Amino acid sequence: MGDTTKGSHDVFVGSIDQGTTSTRFLIFNRDGEPVASHQIEFKQIYPQSGWHEHDPLEIITSVEQCIEGAVKDFETQGHSSAKIKAVGITNQRETTVVWDYETGEPLYNAIVWTDTRTQALIRKIKLRLGADRLQELCGLPLSTYPSVGKLLWLLENVPKVKEAYEKGNLAFGTIDAWLVYRLNGATKKNVFVSDPTNASRTCFMNLRTLDYDDQLIDFFRLDSSKLRLPKIVQSSHPEVYGKLESGVLKGVPITGCLGDQSAALVGQKGFTPGLAKNTYGTGCFLLYNVGDQPVFSTHGLLGTVAYDFGKGKRMYALEGSIAVAGSSVKFLVDNFGFVESSNKISELASTVEDNGGCVFVTAFSGLFAPYWIDDARGTIYGITAYTQRGHLARATLEATCFQTQAILSAMEKDSGHKLAELAVDGGMSNSDLCMQTQSDLIQIPVIRPKMRETTALGAAIAAGLAVGVWDSIDELKDINVEGRTVFKPQMEEAKSKEMFGRWEKAVQMSKGWSS
Ligand SMILES: Nc1ncnc2c1ncn2[C@@H]1O[C@H](COP(=O)(O)OP(=O)(O)O)[C@@H](O)[C@H]1O
Ligand SMILES: O=P(O)(O)OC[C@H](O)CO
């Protein structure tokens, strides 16, 4: 930690937010306000129904361009880039990248967390002896969602990947590990690390020890002497993530790293057990801080790491993961031209009073928490000659709210605690209609901060804490508190229950389509 940083107000922290549909770089001041930013959408590759890939090199380019764009904006405002003391990384989780450790080149496209090509493979693995004990070790239910299935598919189907593995040259990583590796100059420095919030999404990490577990690796019939896994290091650290090797911020240290949902919890300052946040991005993810010991769900949720800021500052979370949220809105826009952009969907939904009897189970990747139905696919119920586009727009927004309602009910059963309020963020939370519907359905207040880049803020906090931009989390308490919007329940509880009953019926009916 440099003395010039400690206590000084004229310092800034950069944050790389590498999401499922776009990459951003934001520069935050010490008050947690974004002063400059740049965002780039990159290509979504869908080679077949159910497959979803990204180009790992395009992701790197998008990060480099975002850094350049935001720094330019920052300098235009009269700031010097020398004031940027550190950079944090936050990223889409589970998405799997494999590369050749000798050359640093990717061996296949990244397989995205939403991808369902591993459905049959996972079903076979579920039959193995010991499959029912996995969740007690790694916190995750066996499904198409974690990285492990994607890696096993690559080993079975891509000869180059298998060859590299046999030679002991196969590097496997989630997006955080890939970014850190490449931003450090790849083979030049070979910085090959991942933080526990990301590593906990692979199925290889033991949730109690925060290290790889041979029981898990053996169960998946992988040879740890052949597979190169990134070293698991804490989420906020002054040294372990290296430095930016090139570009306008060359030499600036990377000092924070968090999976995007953990970063959002940190950005919402969910540091105390009992606090929860729900992020409505491409998917939607509810994280509930359970304290410094892991909780293993028995009601369809995931046990995961909230953040690891070092000894005595490590927290766990229960998570409810919804595969499709904002992506369903994008689907109506891109595939059917319902409106010209996602931010117009509420307008369309407001042209009608209710869903007109329609329920849309947006199971494009099967249904995740708390249902885990891998063979469900997107299905709309209740269409009649009366149905208008507005009804479908409303049913689309409601689908994420219903799944959140189901997750909260599971969370109450797992934790024995009823949530008093829900902090929200992410692209889809911009819809007032959606947030009001959410509050109506869950019957508690929904709190939306004024500054919604909480994911990027969380990574900036992790990075800033490591270099003394902030000395402790107590110093963060006033950040992003002013100007919040509170959505209070306006619907009768009986009506909310009735609507949820119809949703649950639709979920049951959606089973089995892709079996
Ligand atoms: N006003 C809005 N109403 C509803 N959905 C929206 C709105 N604005 C953005 N979205 C949705 O939010 C998603 C983008 O949110 P974001 O938090 O940037 O996601 P990610 O981090 O996953 O890339 C898109 O899928 C988009 O359809
Ligand atoms: O891109 P998002 O914000 O929907 O987040 C993706 C998640 O990290 C997947 O687990």
Tab-separated table of N, CA and C in Angstrom, residues 155-277:
chain	number	residue	atom	x	y	z
A	155	LEU	N	-13.606	-32.101	-23.211
A	155	LEU	CA	-12.644	-33.213	-23.227
A	155	LEU	C	-13.159	-34.371	-24.086
A	156	GLU	N	-14.474	-34.559	-24.076
A	156	GLU	CA	-15.048	-35.668	-24.863
A	156	GLU	C	-15.196	-35.342	-26.342
A	157	ASN	N	-15.353	-34.061	-26.666
A	157	ASN	CA	-15.761	-33.708	-28.031
A	157	ASN	C	-14.773	-32.885	-28.842
A	158	VAL	N	-13.752	-32.366	-28.216
A	158	VAL	CA	-12.812	-31.519	-28.965
A	158	VAL	C	-11.411	-32.131	-28.864
A	159	PRO	N	-10.944	-32.814	-29.921
A	159	PRO	CA	-9.669	-33.526	-29.865
A	159	PRO	C	-8.502	-32.665	-29.372
A	160	LYS	N	-8.459	-31.383	-29.802
A	160	LYS	CA	-7.350	-30.492	-29.383
A	160	LYS	C	-7.304	-30.332	-27.861
A	161	VAL	N	-8.489	-30.311	-27.282
A	161	VAL	CA	-8.586	-30.122	-25.828
A	161	VAL	C	-8.083	-31.380	-25.121
A	162	LYS	N	-8.512	-32.525	-25.627
A	162	LYS	CA	-8.091	-33.802	-25.048
A	162	LYS	C	-6.562	-33.964	-25.162
A	163	GLU	N	-6.036	-33.611	-26.336
A	163	GLU	CA	-4.574	-33.725	-26.561
A	163	GLU	C	-3.793	-32.864	-25.560
A	164	ALA	N	-4.251	-31.617	-25.395
A	164	ALA	CA	-3.555	-30.713	-24.459
A	164	ALA	C	-3.614	-31.283	-23.048
A	165	TYR	N	-4.746	-31.879	-22.689
A	165	TYR	CA	-4.925	-32.480	-21.360
A	165	TYR	C	-3.932	-33.639	-21.184
A	166	GLU	N	-3.846	-34.500	-22.188
A	166	GLU	CA	-2.946	-35.665	-22.089
A	166	GLU	C	-1.494	-35.214	-21.933
A	167	LYS	N	-1.162	-34.079	-22.558
A	167	LYS	CA	0.221	-33.572	-22.461
A	167	LYS	C	0.455	-32.756	-21.186
A	168	GLY	N	-0.610	-32.543	-20.398
A	168	GLY	CA	-0.483	-31.726	-19.181
A	168	GLY	C	-0.450	-30.240	-19.482
A	169	ASN	N	-0.968	-29.867	-20.648
A	169	ASN	CA	-0.934	-28.462	-21.071
A	169	ASN	C	-2.281	-27.772	-21.049
A	170	LEU	N	-3.304	-28.464	-20.544
A	170	LEU	CA	-4.642	-27.873	-20.632
A	170	LEU	C	-4.905	-26.953	-19.437
A	171	ALA	N	-5.010	-25.664	-19.742
A	171	ALA	CA	-5.376	-24.702	-18.699
A	171	ALA	C	-6.885	-24.511	-18.754
A	172	PHE	N	-7.523	-24.642	-17.598
A	172	PHE	CA	-8.972	-24.441	-17.505
A	172	PHE	C	-9.224	-23.262	-16.574
A	173	GLY	N	-10.136	-22.403	-16.951
A	173	GLY	CA	-10.444	-21.296	-16.042
A	173	GLY	C	-11.814	-20.713	-16.312
A	174	THR	N	-12.369	-20.059	-15.298
A	174	THR	CA	-13.558	-19.239	-15.518
A	174	THR	C	-13.068	-17.886	-16.048
A	175	ILE	N	-13.994	-17.002	-16.407
A	175	ILE	CA	-13.608	-15.760	-17.095
A	175	ILE	C	-12.622	-14.913	-16.279
A	176	ASP	N	-12.739	-14.915	-14.968
A	176	ASP	CA	-11.808	-14.137	-14.134
A	176	ASP	C	-10.369	-14.598	-14.365
A	177	ALA	N	-10.179	-15.943	-14.338
A	177	ALA	CA	-8.826	-16.494	-14.499
A	177	ALA	C	-8.275	-16.159	-15.886
A	178	TRP	N	-9.148	-16.263	-16.900
A	178	TRP	CA	-8.741	-15.945	-18.266
A	178	TRP	C	-8.327	-14.479	-18.392
A	179	LEU	N	-9.121	-13.594	-17.806
A	179	LEU	CA	-8.805	-12.152	-17.887
A	179	LEU	C	-7.491	-11.835	-17.175
A	180	VAL	N	-7.348	-12.353	-15.957
A	180	VAL	CA	-6.135	-12.054	-15.185
A	180	VAL	C	-4.913	-12.569	-15.946
A	181	TYR	N	-5.025	-13.774	-16.483
A	181	TYR	CA	-3.919	-14.396	-17.217
A	181	TYR	C	-3.522	-13.538	-18.424
A	182	ARG	N	-4.519	-13.165	-19.227
A	182	ARG	CA	-4.207	-12.415	-20.460
A	182	ARG	C	-3.803	-10.967	-20.146
A	183	LEU	N	-4.454	-10.340	-19.195
A	183	LEU	CA	-4.119	-8.939	-18.901
A	183	LEU	C	-2.719	-8.810	-18.303
A	184	ASN	N	-2.213	-9.913	-17.756
A	184	ASN	CA	-0.837	-9.947	-17.237
A	184	ASN	C	0.165	-10.334	-18.317
A	185	GLY	N	-0.279	-10.410	-19.561
A	185	GLY	CA	0.659	-10.740	-20.641
A	185	GLY	C	0.770	-12.234	-20.918
A	186	ALA	N	-0.221	-13.026	-20.481
A	186	ALA	CA	-0.297	-14.470	-20.762
A	186	ALA	C	0.989	-15.205	-20.378
A	187	THR	N	1.644	-15.858	-21.352
A	187	THR	CA	2.811	-16.703	-21.030
A	187	THR	C	3.998	-15.889	-20.486
A	188	LYS	N	3.964	-14.597	-20.715
A	188	LYS	CA	5.049	-13.738	-20.243
A	188	LYS	C	5.175	-13.805	-18.711
A	189	LYS	N	4.028	-13.817	-18.029
A	189	LYS	CA	4.031	-13.807	-16.557
A	189	LYS	C	3.374	-15.050	-15.957
A	190	ASN	N	2.521	-15.705	-16.756
A	190	ASN	CA	1.796	-16.888	-16.280
A	190	ASN	C	1.101	-16.684	-14.939
A	191	VAL	N	0.416	-15.560	-14.783
A	191	VAL	CA	-0.370	-15.365	-13.560
A	191	VAL	C	-1.682	-16.138	-13.742
A	192	PHE	N	-1.812	-17.221	-12.979
A	192	PHE	CA	-2.912	-18.160	-13.202
A	192	PHE	C	-3.636	-18.390	-11.868
A	193	VAL	N	-4.616	-17.510	-11.602
A	193	VAL	CA	-5.312	-17.531	-10.307
A	193	VAL	C	-6.816	-17.315	-10.503
A	194	SER	N	-7.563	-17.671	-9.474
A	194	SER	CA	-9.013	-17.452	-9.475
A	194	SER	C	-9.403	-17.153	-8.035
A	195	ASP	N	-10.497	-16.423	-7.839
A	195	ASP	CA	-10.888	-16.146	-6.449
A	195	ASP	C	-11.962	-17.154	-6.033
A	196	PRO	N	-12.218	-17.315	-4.728
A	196	PRO	CA	-13.154	-18.362	-4.280
A	196	PRO	C	-14.585	-18.170	-4.773
A	197	THR	N	-15.016	-16.936	-5.021
A	197	THR	CA	-16.405	-16.754	-5.483
A	197	THR	C	-16.573	-17.317	-6.883
A	198	ASN	N	-15.494	-17.294	-7.663
A	198	ASN	CA	-15.529	-17.890	-9.001
A	198	ASN	C	-15.228	-19.385	-8.949
A	199	ALA	N	-14.198	-19.755	-8.177
A	199	ALA	CA	-13.811	-21.172	-8.113
A	199	ALA	C	-14.938	-22.018	-7.530
A	200	SER	N	-15.773	-21.396	-6.674
A	200	SER	CA	-16.870	-22.147	-6.058
A	200	SER	C	-17.954	-22.491	-7.071
A	201	ARG	N	-17.831	-22.002	-8.304
A	201	ARG	CA	-18.856	-22.273	-9.324
A	201	ARG	C	-18.439	-23.370	-10.299
A	202	THR	N	-17.305	-24.003	-10.015
A	202	THR	CA	-16.800	-25.021	-10.943
A	202	THR	C	-17.258	-26.423	-10.572
A	203	CYS	N	-17.530	-26.665	-9.274
A	203	CYS	CA	-17.784	-27.993	-8.687
A	203	CYS	C	-16.478	-28.657	-8.263
A	204	PHE	N	-15.355	-27.970	-8.363
A	204	PHE	CA	-14.074	-28.567	-7.959
A	204	PHE	C	-13.629	-28.077	-6.573
A	205	MET	N	-14.257	-27.005	-6.076
A	205	MET	CA	-13.773	-26.398	-4.832
A	205	MET	C	-14.612	-26.837	-3.633
A	206	ASN	N	-13.923	-27.163	-2.554
A	206	ASN	CA	-14.594	-27.495	-1.307
A	206	ASN	C	-14.994	-26.185	-0.619
A	207	LEU	N	-16.283	-26.066	-0.322
A	207	LEU	CA	-16.798	-24.798	0.200
A	207	LEU	C	-16.259	-24.470	1.603
A	208	ARG	N	-15.869	-25.494	2.342
A	208	ARG	CA	-15.358	-25.230	3.691
A	208	ARG	C	-13.892	-24.803	3.658
A	209	THR	N	-13.083	-25.482	2.809
A	209	THR	CA	-11.633	-25.214	2.820
A	209	THR	C	-11.239	-24.111	1.838
A	210	LEU	N	-12.123	-23.807	0.901
A	210	LEU	CA	-11.836	-22.881	-0.212
A	210	LEU	C	-10.616	-23.353	-1.018
A	211	ASP	N	-10.493	-24.647	-1.143
A	211	ASP	CA	-9.429	-25.202	-1.979
A	211	ASP	C	-9.997	-26.352	-2.811
A	212	TYR	N	-9.243	-26.753	-3.846
A	212	TYR	CA	-9.710	-27.881	-4.650
A	212	TYR	C	-9.758	-29.129	-3.779
A	213	ASP	N	-10.709	-30.010	-4.094
A	213	ASP	CA	-10.913	-31.203	-3.279
A	213	ASP	C	-10.771	-32.428	-4.183
A	214	ASP	N	-9.835	-33.317	-3.823
A	214	ASP	CA	-9.597	-34.513	-4.646
A	214	ASP	C	-10.840	-35.393	-4.759
A	215	GLN	N	-11.671	-35.366	-3.717
A	215	GLN	CA	-12.900	-36.179	-3.797
A	215	GLN	C	-13.753	-35.722	-4.979
A	216	LEU	N	-13.791	-34.405	-5.188
A	216	LEU	CA	-14.592	-33.860	-6.291
A	216	LEU	C	-13.930	-34.167	-7.630
A	217	ILE	N	-12.632	-33.914	-7.709
A	217	ILE	CA	-11.906	-34.132	-8.975
A	217	ILE	C	-11.990	-35.626	-9.356
A	218	ASP	N	-11.818	-36.491	-8.365
A	218	ASP	CA	-11.882	-37.933	-8.640
A	218	ASP	C	-13.282	-38.349	-9.081
A	219	PHE	N	-14.289	-37.778	-8.437
A	219	PHE	CA	-15.665	-38.138	-8.800
A	219	PHE	C	-15.902	-37.870	-10.290
A	220	PHE	N	-15.336	-36.773	-10.779
A	220	PHE	CA	-15.551	-36.426	-12.199
A	220	PHE	C	-14.544	-37.128	-13.126
A	221	ARG	N	-13.752	-38.042	-12.522
A	221	ARG	CA	-12.789	-38.876	-13.262
A	221	ARG	C	-11.771	-38.024	-14.014
A	222	LEU	N	-11.334	-36.973	-13.357
A	222	LEU	CA	-10.290	-36.124	-13.933
A	222	LEU	C	-8.982	-36.404	-13.204
A	223	ASP	N	-7.888	-36.175	-13.909
A	223	ASP	CA	-6.574	-36.438	-13.331
A	223	ASP	C	-5.945	-35.088	-12.985
A	224	SER	N	-5.797	-34.832	-11.680
A	224	SER	CA	-5.310	-33.496	-11.278
A	224	SER	C	-3.848	-33.282	-11.679
A	225	SER	N	-3.130	-34.358	-12.026
A	225	SER	CA	-1.744	-34.151	-12.461
A	225	SER	C	-1.703	-33.689	-13.926
A	226	LYS	N	-2.827	-33.870	-14.639
A	226	LYS	CA	-2.849	-33.450	-16.051
A	226	LYS	C	-3.539	-32.098	-16.256
A	227	LEU	N	-4.550	-31.836	-15.427
A	227	LEU	CA	-5.352	-30.622	-15.619
A	227	LEU	C	-4.736	-29.451	-14.848
A	228	ARG	N	-4.528	-28.328	-15.540
A	228	ARG	CA	-3.986	-27.145	-14.849
A	228	ARG	C	-5.136	-26.263	-14.381
A	229	LEU	N	-5.266	-26.176	-13.062
A	229	LEU	CA	-6.329	-25.355	-12.471
A	229	LEU	C	-5.701	-24.104	-11.866
A	230	PRO	N	-6.385	-22.962	-11.957
A	230	PRO	CA	-5.819	-21.750	-11.354
A	230	PRO	C	-5.753	-21.856	-9.840
A	231	LYS	N	-4.721	-21.276	-9.269
A	231	LYS	CA	-4.582	-21.278	-7.807
A	231	LYS	C	-5.691	-20.393	-7.207
A	232	ILE	N	-6.315	-20.878	-6.141
A	232	ILE	CA	-7.393	-20.086	-5.532
A	232	ILE	C	-6.787	-19.112	-4.508
A	233	VAL	N	-7.049	-17.838	-4.728
A	233	VAL	CA	-6.469	-16.785	-3.860
A	233	VAL	C	-7.597	-15.863	-3.390
A	234	GLN	N	-7.361	-15.098	-2.323
A	234	GLN	CA	-8.473	-14.312	-1.790
A	234	GLN	C	-8.926	-13.188	-2.734
A	235	SER	N	-10.194	-12.780	-2.554
A	235	SER	CA	-10.838	-11.858	-3.514
A	235	SER	C	-10.271	-10.444	-3.498
A	236	SER	N	-9.584	-10.079	-2.432
A	236	SER	CA	-9.022	-8.730	-2.323
A	236	SER	C	-7.598	-8.887	-1.810
A	237	HIS	N	-6.631	-8.511	-2.642
A	237	HIS	CA	-5.230	-8.760	-2.260
A	237	HIS	C	-4.319	-7.824	-3.056
A	238	PRO	N	-3.294	-7.221	-2.409
A	238	PRO	CA	-2.463	-6.249	-3.134
A	238	PRO	C	-1.526	-6.851	-4.177
A	239	GLU	N	-1.250	-8.155	-4.112
A	239	GLU	CA	-0.202	-8.689	-4.996
A	239	GLU	C	-0.584	-9.829	-5.937
A	240	VAL	N	-1.467	-10.712	-5.495
A	240	VAL	CA	-1.588	-11.999	-6.210
A	240	VAL	C	-2.148	-11.925	-7.635
A	241	TYR	N	-2.805	-10.842	-7.989
A	241	TYR	CA	-3.426	-10.772	-9.325
A	241	TYR	C	-2.552	-10.074	-10.366
A	242	GLY	N	-1.361	-9.680	-10.004
A	242	GLY	CA	-0.453	-9.080	-10.982
A	242	GLY	C	-0.826	-7.658	-11.357
A	243	LYS	N	-0.347	-7.260	-12.561
A	243	LYS	CA	-0.529	-5.870	-13.024
A	243	LYS	C	-0.950	-5.867	-14.478
A	244	LEU	N	-1.592	-4.792	-14.910
A	244	LEU	CA	-1.923	-4.667	-16.335
A	244	LEU	C	-0.618	-4.534	-17.094
A	245	GLU	N	-0.469	-5.378	-18.105
A	245	GLU	CA	0.816	-5.494	-18.799
A	245	GLU	C	0.949	-4.521	-19.980
A	246	SER	N	-0.210	-4.030	-20.456
A	246	SER	CA	-0.135	-3.104	-21.593
A	246	SER	C	-1.314	-2.133	-21.546
A	247	GLY	N	-1.339	-1.233	-22.519
A	247	GLY	CA	-2.461	-0.292	-22.621
A	247	GLY	C	-2.258	0.952	-21.780
A	248	VAL	N	-3.328	1.780	-21.734
A	248	VAL	CA	-3.226	3.084	-21.081
A	248	VAL	C	-3.039	2.996	-19.570
A	249	LEU	N	-3.385	1.843	-18.990
A	249	LEU	CA	-3.179	1.689	-17.535
A	249	LEU	C	-2.051	0.706	-17.230
A	250	LYS	N	-1.109	0.589	-18.149
A	250	LYS	CA	0.032	-0.321	-17.961
A	250	LYS	C	0.672	-0.092	-16.574
A	251	GLY	N	0.858	-1.191	-15.843
A	251	GLY	CA	1.518	-1.099	-14.543
A	251	GLY	C	0.571	-0.953	-13.357
A	252	VAL	N	-0.712	-0.669	-13.630
A	252	VAL	CA	-1.664	-0.537	-12.511
A	252	VAL	C	-1.986	-1.942	-11.984
A	253	PRO	N	-1.933	-2.134	-10.658
A	253	PRO	CA	-2.169	-3.481	-10.128
A	253	PRO	C	-3.646	-3.882	-10.151
A	254	ILE	N	-3.862	-5.164	-10.407
A	254	ILE	CA	-5.213	-5.741	-10.271
A	254	ILE	C	-5.260	-6.258	-8.828
A	255	THR	N	-6.185	-5.739	-8.022
A	255	THR	CA	-6.126	-6.103	-6.593
A	255	THR	C	-7.458	-6.623	-6.042
A	256	GLY	N	-8.448	-6.756	-6.928
A	256	GLY	CA	-9.727	-7.304	-6.476
A	256	GLY	C	-10.323	-8.175	-7.547
A	257	CYS	N	-11.019	-9.233	-7.139
A	257	CYS	CA	-11.642	-10.121	-8.110
A	257	CYS	C	-12.836	-10.811	-7.448
A	258	LEU	N	-14.002	-10.665	-8.064
A	258	LEU	CA	-15.229	-11.270	-7.521
A	258	LEU	C	-16.132	-11.691	-8.668
A	259	GLY	N	-16.779	-12.851	-8.547
A	259	GLY	CA	-17.830	-13.200	-9.497
A	259	GLY	C	-18.895	-12.117	-9.437
A	260	ASP	N	-19.601	-11.891	-10.550
A	260	ASP	CA	-20.454	-10.690	-10.592
A	260	ASP	C	-21.549	-10.655	-9.527
A	261	GLN	N	-22.082	-11.817	-9.153
A	261	GLN	CA	-23.170	-11.788	-8.158
A	261	GLN	C	-22.639	-11.481	-6.764
A	262	SER	N	-21.443	-11.970	-6.471
A	262	SER	CA	-20.815	-11.623	-5.197
A	262	SER	C	-20.466	-10.138	-5.187
A	263	ALA	N	-19.983	-9.661	-6.328
A	263	ALA	CA	-19.623	-8.240	-6.429
A	263	ALA	C	-20.850	-7.362	-6.183
A	264	ALA	N	-21.998	-7.779	-6.714
A	264	ALA	CA	-23.217	-6.981	-6.504
A	264	ALA	C	-23.582	-6.963	-5.018
A	265	LEU	N	-23.398	-8.098	-4.332
A	265	LEU	CA	-23.687	-8.138	-2.884
A	265	LEU	C	-22.765	-7.166	-2.139
A	266	VAL	N	-21.496	-7.163	-2.526
A	266	VAL	CA	-20.528	-6.237	-1.916
A	266	VAL	C	-20.905	-4.794	-2.271
A	267	GLY	N	-21.249	-4.553	-3.537
A	267	GLY	CA	-21.622	-3.204	-3.999
A	267	GLY	C	-22.880	-2.699	-3.310
A	268	GLN	N	-23.747	-3.626	-2.901
A	268	GLN	CA	-24.960	-3.232	-2.150
A	268	GLN	C	-24.659	-3.192	-0.656
A	269	LYS	N	-23.416	-3.445	-0.323
A	269	LYS	CA	-22.932	-3.467	1.069
A	269	LYS	C	-23.692	-4.488	1.934
A	270	GLY	N	-23.873	-5.667	1.322
A	270	GLY	CA	-24.534	-6.758	2.040
A	270	GLY	C	-23.537	-7.508	2.908
A	271	PHE	N	-22.870	-6.781	3.804
A	271	PHE	CA	-21.778	-7.362	4.604
A	271	PHE	C	-22.274	-8.096	5.862
A	272	THR	N	-23.556	-7.865	6.203
A	272	THR	CA	-24.065	-8.422	7.463
A	272	THR	C	-24.953	-9.627	7.186
A	273	PRO	N	-24.821	-10.691	7.999
A	273	PRO	CA	-25.710	-11.840	7.803
A	273	PRO	C	-27.167	-11.398	7.864
A	274	GLY	N	-27.966	-11.940	6.946
A	274	GLY	CA	-29.394	-11.581	6.915
A	274	GLY	C	-29.721	-10.584	5.820
A	275	LEU	N	-28.678	-9.952	5.225
A	275	LEU	CA	-28.947	-9.014	4.125
A	275	LEU	C	-28.954	-9.778	2.802
A	276	ALA	N	-29.781	-9.310	1.865
A	276	ALA	CA	-29.868	-9.995	0.564
A	276	ALA	C	-29.987	-8.993	-0.559
A	277	LYS	N	-29.548	-9.419	-1.723
A	277	LYS	CA	-29.732	-8.592	-2.932
A	277	LYS	C	-30.155	-9.491	-4.094
